[in-house]
Short mmCIF file of C-alpha atoms in Angstrom, two decimals:
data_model
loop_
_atom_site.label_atom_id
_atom_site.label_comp_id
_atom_site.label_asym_id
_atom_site.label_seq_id
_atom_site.Cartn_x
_atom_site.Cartn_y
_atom_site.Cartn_z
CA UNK B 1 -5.37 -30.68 19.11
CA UNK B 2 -7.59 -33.47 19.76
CA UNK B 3 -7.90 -37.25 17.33
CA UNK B 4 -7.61 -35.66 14.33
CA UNK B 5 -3.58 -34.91 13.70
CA UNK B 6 -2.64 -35.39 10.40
CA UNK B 7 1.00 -35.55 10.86
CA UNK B 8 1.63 -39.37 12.45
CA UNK B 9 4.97 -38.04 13.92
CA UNK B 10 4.11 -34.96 15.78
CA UNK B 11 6.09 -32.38 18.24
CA UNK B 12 9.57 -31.66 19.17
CA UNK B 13 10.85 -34.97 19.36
CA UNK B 14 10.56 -35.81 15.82
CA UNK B 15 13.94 -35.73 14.06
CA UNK B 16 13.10 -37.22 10.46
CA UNK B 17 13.82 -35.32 7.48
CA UNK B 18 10.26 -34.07 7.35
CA UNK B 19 9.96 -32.39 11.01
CA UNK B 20 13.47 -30.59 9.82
CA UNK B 21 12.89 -30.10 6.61
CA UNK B 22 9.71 -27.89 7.74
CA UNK B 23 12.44 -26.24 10.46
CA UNK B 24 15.16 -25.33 7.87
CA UNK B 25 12.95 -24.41 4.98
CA UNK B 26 10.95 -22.49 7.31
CA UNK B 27 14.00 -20.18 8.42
CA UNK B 28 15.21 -19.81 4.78
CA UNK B 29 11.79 -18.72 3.27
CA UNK B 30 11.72 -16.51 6.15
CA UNK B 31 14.85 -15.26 5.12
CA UNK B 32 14.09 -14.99 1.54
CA UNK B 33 10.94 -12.82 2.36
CA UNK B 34 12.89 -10.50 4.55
CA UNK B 35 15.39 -10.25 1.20
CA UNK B 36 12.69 -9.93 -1.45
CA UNK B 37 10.76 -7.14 0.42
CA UNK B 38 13.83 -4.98 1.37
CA UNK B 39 15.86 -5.37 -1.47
CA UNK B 40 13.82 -6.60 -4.24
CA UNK B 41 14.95 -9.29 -6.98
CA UNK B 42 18.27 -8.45 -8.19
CA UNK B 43 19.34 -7.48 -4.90
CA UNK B 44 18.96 -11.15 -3.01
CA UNK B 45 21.53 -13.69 -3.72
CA UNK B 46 20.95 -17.49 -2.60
CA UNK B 47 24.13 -16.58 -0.83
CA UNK B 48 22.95 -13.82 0.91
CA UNK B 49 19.36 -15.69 2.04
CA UNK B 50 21.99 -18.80 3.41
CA UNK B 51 23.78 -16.24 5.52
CA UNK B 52 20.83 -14.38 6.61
CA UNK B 53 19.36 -18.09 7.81
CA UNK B 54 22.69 -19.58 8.47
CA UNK B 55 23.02 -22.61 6.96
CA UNK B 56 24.39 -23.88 3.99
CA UNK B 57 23.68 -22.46 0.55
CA UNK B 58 23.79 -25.93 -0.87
CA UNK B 59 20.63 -26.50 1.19
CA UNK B 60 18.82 -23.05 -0.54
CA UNK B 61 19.93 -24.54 -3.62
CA UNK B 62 18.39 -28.45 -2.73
CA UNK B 63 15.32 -27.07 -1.32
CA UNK B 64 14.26 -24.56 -3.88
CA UNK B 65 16.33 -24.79 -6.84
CA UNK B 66 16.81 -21.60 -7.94
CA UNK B 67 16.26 -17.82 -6.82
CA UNK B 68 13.07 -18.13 -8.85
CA UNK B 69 12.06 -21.32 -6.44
CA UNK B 70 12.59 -19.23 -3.58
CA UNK B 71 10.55 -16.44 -4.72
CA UNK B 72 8.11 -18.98 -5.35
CA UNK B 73 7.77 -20.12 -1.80
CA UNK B 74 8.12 -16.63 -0.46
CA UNK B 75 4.94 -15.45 -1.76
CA UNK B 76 2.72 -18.50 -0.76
CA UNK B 77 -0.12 -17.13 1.07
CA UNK B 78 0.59 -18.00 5.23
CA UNK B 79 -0.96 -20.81 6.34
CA UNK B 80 -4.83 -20.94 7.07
CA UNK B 81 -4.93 -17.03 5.43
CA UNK B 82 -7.48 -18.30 2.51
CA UNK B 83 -9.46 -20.22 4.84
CA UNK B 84 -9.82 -17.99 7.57
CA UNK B 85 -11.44 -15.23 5.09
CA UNK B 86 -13.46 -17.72 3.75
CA UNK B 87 -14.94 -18.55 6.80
CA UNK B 88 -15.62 -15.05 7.42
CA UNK B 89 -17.06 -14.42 4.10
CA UNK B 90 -19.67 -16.99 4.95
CA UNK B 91 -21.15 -15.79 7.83
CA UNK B 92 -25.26 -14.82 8.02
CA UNK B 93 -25.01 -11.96 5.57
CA UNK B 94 -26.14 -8.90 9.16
CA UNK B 95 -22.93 -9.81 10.83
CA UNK B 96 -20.44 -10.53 8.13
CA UNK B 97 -19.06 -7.17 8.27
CA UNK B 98 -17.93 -7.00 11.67
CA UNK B 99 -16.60 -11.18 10.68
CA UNK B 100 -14.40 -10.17 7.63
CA UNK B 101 -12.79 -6.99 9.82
CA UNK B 102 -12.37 -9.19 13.06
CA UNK B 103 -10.54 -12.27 10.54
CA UNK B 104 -8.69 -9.44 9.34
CA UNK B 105 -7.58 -7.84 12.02
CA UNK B 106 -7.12 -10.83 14.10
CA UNK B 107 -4.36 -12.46 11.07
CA UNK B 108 -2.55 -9.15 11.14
CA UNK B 109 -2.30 -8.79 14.68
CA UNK B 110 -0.48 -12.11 14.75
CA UNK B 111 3.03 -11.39 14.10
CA UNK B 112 4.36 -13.87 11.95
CA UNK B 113 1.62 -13.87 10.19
CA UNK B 114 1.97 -9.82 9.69
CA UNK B 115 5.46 -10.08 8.82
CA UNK B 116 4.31 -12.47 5.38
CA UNK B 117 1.62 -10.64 4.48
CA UNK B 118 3.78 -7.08 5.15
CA UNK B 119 6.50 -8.62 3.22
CA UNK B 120 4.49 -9.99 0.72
CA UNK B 121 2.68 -6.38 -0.10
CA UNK B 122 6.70 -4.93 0.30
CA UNK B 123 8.20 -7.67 -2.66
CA UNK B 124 4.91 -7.12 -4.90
CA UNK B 125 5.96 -3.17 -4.93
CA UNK B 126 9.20 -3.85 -6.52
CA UNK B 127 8.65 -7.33 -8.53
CA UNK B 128 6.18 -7.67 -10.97
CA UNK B 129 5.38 -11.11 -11.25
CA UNK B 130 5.06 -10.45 -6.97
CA UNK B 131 2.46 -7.79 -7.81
CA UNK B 132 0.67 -10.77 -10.25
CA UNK B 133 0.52 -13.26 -7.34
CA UNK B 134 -0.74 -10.71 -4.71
CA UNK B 135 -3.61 -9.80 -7.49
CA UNK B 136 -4.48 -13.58 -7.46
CA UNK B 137 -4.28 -14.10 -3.77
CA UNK B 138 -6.89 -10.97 -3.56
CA UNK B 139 -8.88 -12.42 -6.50
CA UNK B 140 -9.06 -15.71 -4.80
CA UNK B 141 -8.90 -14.51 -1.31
CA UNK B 142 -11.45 -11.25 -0.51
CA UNK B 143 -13.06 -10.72 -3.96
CA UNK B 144 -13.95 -14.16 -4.51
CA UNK B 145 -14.67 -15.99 -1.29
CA UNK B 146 -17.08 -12.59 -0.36
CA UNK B 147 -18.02 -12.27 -3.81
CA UNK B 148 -19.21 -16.35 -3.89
CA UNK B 149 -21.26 -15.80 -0.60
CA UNK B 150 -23.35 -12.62 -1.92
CA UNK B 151 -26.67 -13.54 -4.14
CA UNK B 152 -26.43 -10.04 -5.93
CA UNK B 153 -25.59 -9.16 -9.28
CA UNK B 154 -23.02 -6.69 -8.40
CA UNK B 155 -21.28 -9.03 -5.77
CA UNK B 156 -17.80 -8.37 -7.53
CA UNK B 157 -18.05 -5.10 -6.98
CA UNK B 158 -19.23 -4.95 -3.75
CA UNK B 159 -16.57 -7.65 -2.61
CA UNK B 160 -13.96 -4.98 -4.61
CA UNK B 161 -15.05 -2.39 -2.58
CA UNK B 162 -14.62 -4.27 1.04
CA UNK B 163 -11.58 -4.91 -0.26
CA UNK B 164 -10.80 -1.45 -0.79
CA UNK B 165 -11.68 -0.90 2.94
CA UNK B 166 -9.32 -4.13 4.27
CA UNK B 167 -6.59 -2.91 2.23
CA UNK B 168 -6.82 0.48 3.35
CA UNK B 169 -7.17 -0.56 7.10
CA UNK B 170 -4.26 -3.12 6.26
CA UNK B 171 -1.76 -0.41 5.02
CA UNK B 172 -2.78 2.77 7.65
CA UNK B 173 -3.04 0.31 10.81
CA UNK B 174 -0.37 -2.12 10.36
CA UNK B 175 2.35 -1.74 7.29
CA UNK B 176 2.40 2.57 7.31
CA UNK B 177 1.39 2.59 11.33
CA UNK B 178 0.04 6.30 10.71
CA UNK B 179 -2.64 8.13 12.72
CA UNK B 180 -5.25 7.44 15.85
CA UNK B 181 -6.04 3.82 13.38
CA UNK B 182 -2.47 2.65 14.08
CA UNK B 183 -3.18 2.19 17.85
CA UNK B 184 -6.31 1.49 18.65
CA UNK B 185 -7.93 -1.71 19.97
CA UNK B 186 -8.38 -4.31 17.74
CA UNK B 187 -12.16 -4.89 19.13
CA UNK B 188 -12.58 -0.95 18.42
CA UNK B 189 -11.29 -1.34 14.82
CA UNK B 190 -14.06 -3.73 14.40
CA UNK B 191 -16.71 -1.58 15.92
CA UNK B 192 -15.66 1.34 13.69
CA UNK B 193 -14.72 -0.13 10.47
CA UNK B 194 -17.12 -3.12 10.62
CA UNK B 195 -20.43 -1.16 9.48
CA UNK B 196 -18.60 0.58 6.46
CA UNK B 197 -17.74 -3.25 5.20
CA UNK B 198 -21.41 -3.79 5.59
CA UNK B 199 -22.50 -1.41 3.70
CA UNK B 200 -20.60 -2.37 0.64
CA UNK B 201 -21.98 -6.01 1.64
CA UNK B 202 -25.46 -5.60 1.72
CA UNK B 203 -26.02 -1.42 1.55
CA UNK B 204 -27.64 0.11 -0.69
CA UNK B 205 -25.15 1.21 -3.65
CA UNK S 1 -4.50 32.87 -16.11
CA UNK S 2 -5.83 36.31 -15.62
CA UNK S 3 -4.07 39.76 -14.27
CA UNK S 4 -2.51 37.92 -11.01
CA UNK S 5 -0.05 35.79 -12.80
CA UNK S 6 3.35 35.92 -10.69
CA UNK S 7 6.10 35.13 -12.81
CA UNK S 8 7.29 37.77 -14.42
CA UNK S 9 8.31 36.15 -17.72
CA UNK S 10 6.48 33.09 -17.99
CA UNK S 11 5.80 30.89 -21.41
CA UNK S 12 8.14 29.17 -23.55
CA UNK S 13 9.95 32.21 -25.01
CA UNK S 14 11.46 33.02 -21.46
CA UNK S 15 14.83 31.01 -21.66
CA UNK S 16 16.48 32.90 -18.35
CA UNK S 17 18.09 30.44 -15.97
CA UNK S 18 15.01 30.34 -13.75
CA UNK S 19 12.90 28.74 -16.85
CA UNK S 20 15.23 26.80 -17.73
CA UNK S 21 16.08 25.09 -14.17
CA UNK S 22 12.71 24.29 -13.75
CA UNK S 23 12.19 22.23 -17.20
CA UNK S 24 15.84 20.70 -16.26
CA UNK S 25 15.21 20.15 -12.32
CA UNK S 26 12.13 18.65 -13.20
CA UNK S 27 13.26 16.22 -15.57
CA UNK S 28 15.89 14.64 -13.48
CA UNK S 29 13.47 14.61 -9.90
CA UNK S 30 11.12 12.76 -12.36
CA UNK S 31 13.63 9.79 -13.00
CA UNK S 32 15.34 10.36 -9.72
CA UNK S 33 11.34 9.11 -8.22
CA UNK S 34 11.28 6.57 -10.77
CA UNK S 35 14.66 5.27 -9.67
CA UNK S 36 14.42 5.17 -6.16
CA UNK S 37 10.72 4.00 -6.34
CA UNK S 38 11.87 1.01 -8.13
CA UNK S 39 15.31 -0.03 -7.32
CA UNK S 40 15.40 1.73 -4.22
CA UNK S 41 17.98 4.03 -2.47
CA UNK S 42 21.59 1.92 -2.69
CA UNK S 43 21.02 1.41 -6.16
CA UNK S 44 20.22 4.63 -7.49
CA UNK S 45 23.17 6.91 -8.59
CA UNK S 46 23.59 10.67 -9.64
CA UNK S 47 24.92 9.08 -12.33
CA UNK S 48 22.40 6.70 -13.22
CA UNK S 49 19.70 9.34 -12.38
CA UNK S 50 21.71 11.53 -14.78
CA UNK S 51 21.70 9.38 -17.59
CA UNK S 52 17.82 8.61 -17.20
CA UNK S 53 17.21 12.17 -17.30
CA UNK S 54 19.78 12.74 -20.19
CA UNK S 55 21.61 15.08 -18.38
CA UNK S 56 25.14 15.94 -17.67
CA UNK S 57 25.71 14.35 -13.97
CA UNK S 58 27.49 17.63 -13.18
CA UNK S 59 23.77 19.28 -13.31
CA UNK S 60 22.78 16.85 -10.90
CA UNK S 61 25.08 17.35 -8.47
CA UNK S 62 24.73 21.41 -9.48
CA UNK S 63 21.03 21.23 -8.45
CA UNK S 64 20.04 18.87 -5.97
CA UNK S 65 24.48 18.82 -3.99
CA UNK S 66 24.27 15.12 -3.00
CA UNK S 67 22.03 11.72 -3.49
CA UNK S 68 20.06 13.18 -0.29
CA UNK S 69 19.07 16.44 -1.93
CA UNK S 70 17.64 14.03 -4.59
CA UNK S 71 15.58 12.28 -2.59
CA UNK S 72 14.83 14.95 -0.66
CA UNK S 73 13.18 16.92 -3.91
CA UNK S 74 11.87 13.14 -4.81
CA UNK S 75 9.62 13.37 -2.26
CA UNK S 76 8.19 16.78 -2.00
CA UNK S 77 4.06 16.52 -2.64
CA UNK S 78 2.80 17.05 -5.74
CA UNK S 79 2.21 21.11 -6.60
CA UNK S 80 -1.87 21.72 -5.27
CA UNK S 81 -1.76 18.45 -3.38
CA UNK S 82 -2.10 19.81 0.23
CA UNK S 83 -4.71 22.92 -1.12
CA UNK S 84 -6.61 20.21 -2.96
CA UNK S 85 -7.26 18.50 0.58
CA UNK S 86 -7.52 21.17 2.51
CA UNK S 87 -10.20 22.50 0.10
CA UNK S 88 -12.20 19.24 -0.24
CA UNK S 89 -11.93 19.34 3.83
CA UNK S 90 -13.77 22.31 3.86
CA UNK S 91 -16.97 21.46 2.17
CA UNK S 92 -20.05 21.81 3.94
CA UNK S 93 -20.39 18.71 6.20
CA UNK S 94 -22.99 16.97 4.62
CA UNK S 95 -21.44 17.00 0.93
CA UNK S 96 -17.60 16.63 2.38
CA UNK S 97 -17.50 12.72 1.97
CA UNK S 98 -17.92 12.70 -1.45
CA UNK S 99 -15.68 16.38 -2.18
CA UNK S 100 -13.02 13.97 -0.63
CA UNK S 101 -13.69 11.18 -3.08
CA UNK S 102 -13.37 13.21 -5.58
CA UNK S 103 -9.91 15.28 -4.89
CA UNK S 104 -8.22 11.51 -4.56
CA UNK S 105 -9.61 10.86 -7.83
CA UNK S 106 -9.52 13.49 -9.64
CA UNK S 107 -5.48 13.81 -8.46
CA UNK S 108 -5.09 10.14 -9.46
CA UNK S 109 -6.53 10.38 -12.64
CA UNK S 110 -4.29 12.81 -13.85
CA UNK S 111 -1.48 10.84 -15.10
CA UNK S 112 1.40 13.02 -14.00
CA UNK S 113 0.11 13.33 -10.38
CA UNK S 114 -0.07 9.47 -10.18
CA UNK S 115 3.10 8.87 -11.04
CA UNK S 116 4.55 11.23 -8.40
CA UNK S 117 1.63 9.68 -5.64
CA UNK S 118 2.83 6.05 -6.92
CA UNK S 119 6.60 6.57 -6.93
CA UNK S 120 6.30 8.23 -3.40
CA UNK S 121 4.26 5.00 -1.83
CA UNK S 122 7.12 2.85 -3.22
CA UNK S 123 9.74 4.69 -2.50
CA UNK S 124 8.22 5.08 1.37
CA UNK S 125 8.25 0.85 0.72
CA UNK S 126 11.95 0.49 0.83
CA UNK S 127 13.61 3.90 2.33
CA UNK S 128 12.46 4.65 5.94
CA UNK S 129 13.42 8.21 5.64
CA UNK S 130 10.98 8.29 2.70
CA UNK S 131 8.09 6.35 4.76
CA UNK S 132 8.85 9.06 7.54
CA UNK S 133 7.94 11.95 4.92
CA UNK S 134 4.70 10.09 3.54
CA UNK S 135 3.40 9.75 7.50
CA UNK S 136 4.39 13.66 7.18
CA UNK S 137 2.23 14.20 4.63
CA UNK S 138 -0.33 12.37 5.23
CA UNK S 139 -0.39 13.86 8.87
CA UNK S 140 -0.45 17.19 7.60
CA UNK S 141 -3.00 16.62 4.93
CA UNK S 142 -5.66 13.97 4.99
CA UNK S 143 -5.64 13.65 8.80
CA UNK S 144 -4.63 17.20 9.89
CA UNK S 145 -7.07 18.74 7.11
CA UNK S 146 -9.79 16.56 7.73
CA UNK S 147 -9.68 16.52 11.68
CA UNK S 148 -9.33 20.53 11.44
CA UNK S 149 -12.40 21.55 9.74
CA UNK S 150 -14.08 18.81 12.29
CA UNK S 151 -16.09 19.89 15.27
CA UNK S 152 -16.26 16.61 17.33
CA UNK S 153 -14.15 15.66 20.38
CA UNK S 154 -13.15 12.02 18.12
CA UNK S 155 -11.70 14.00 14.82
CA UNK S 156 -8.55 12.69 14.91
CA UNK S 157 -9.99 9.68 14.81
CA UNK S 158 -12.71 10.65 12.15
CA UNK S 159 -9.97 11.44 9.67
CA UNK S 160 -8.01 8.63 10.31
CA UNK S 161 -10.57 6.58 9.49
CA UNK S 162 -11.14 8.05 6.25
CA UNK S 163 -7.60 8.07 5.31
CA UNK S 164 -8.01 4.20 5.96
CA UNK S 165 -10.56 4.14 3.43
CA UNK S 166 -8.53 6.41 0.72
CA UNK S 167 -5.48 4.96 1.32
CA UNK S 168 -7.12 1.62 0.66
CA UNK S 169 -9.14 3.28 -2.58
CA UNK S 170 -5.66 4.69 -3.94
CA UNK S 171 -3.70 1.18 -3.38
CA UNK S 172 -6.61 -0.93 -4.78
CA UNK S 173 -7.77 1.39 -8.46
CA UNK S 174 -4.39 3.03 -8.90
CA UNK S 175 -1.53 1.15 -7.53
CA UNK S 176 -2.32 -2.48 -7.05
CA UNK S 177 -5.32 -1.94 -10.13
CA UNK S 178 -7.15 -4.70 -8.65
CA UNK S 179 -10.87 -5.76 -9.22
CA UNK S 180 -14.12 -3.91 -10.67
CA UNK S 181 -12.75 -1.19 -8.63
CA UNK S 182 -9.48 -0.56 -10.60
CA UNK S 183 -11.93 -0.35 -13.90
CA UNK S 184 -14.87 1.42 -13.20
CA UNK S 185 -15.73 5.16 -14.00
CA UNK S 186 -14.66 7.91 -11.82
CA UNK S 187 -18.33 9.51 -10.96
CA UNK S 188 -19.03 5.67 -10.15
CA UNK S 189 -16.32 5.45 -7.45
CA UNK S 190 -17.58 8.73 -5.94
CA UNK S 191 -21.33 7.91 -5.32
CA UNK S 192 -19.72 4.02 -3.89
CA UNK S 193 -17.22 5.32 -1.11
CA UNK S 194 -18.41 9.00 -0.79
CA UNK S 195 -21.26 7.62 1.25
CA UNK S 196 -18.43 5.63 3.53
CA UNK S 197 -16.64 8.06 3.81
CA UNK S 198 -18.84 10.80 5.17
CA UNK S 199 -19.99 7.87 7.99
CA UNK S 200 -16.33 7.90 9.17
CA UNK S 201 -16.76 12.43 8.99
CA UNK S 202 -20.24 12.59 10.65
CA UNK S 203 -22.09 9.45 11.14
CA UNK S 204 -22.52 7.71 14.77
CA UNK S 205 -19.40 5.97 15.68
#
């Protein structure tokens, strides 16, 4: 959008290693996460990921090395995820609330979006060092960017306990799908959940 | 404890079959949890679950007929999970918020009862049947013991709400063990969410 592209060769009609690079990589990692998150470590096989996102397994193995490579880029945090929380986090301190539910809710309501961050919360259940990088994605992610933005001396715990809240909306509403939460608007989640987040930002403790 | 006790020949000097099924039973459903919780259901055996447990596979198959029946026993709730709810749900209004707070904790901080709440949300992660029985529970107990004891045309709602907010309290402290909230005293968490909690149970919406 607009002058300031970064990529000089943009849209479908590129064809240079880069432009399908991004395509091919993009449909193994896909595959990979799919792998990870249903059938954990031992379970996925660079064969199996090439067959799930048919093409060759010499490619898995030129792209990302090993199994360990591929685990690697399967639990990179989607693009924009870090950004868009910090954004939120720095909204005037009344409405910031209702801003970290609505960045929330808007990231998880985009599909591929929800089907990283599902399968990264999936993989970190059954791999440890997963678990590790999802703790460091929070820690850099929610507790820190909210945490940064609060002049209090118990910001870390009040950015722990929004992220109590997010995760708990996260799991109910979108990777367990259980009760009235599962199916309500997005714009009501916000109304509803948004002054609980404010309390831990700015309440009284 | 006291003149209502039920079995008829309880303590360790009772070594009739019933006694001794339940110390047995209970040690292989304990590594059949751990085993499906972390390598999920294709790669958990009788035998394997057998061997964890240290006991003849023929038991196995004795007690629990087939690799269902496991699971199956795997994921019954904890003993006093459901009364533990259903009690908290029925404190006085103004007080219930924090009774809730602090049945989830005090349930989580007994190690035993962890590991069967842990291994169920993991198991749920990679067996739908198993993700089908934790929406079961938590139907019937956070959201149908909250909503019930509710007066208020949105308590479905209401308790769905505040299951976001436990869910998110359990996955955070106990399972993820992430941030100031994975670390600080009990009685701490309690006066910190109960407040959140009882706005979700009575506050304006």
């Amino acid at each position: 959008m607009g002058p300031d592209k970064r990529d000089p060769l943009p849209g479908p009609s590129h064809r240079g290693p880069r432009g399908r690079r991004g395509v091919l990589a993009e449909r193994i990692v896909r595959a990979a996460r799919r792998s990870f998150a249903e059938h954990g470590y031992a379970a996925t096989t660079l064969r199996r990921v090439a067959a799930d996102a048919e093409v060759d397994m010499a490619l898995v193995s030129y792209y990302f090395g090993s199994k360990g490579g591929l685990l690697e880029a399967a639990l990179a945090p989607p693009e924009g995820f870090l950004d868009q929380i910090a954004q939120a986090a720095a909204t005037p301190l009344p409405e910031r609330g209702a801003a970290l539910v609505v960045a929330m809710v808007g990231m998880w309501d985009d599909p591929d979006l929800a089907e990283i961050l599902r399968s990264m919360i999936l993989t970190a259940d059954h791999i440890p060092v997963a678990m590790d990088r999802l703790r460091t994605l929070f820690a850099s992610s929610i507790l820190l960017s909210v945490s940064d933005q609060l002049d209090d001396p118990e910001r870390f715990l009040r950015a722990s306990l929004v992220a109590s809240q997010m995760v708990g909306l996260a799991m109910t509403r979108y990777v367990w799908r259980v009760g009235p939460i599962a199916t309500i608007p997005s714009a009501q989640v916000v109304t509803l959940v948004g002054p609980n987040v404010q309390r831990y930002l700015s309440g009284l403790l």
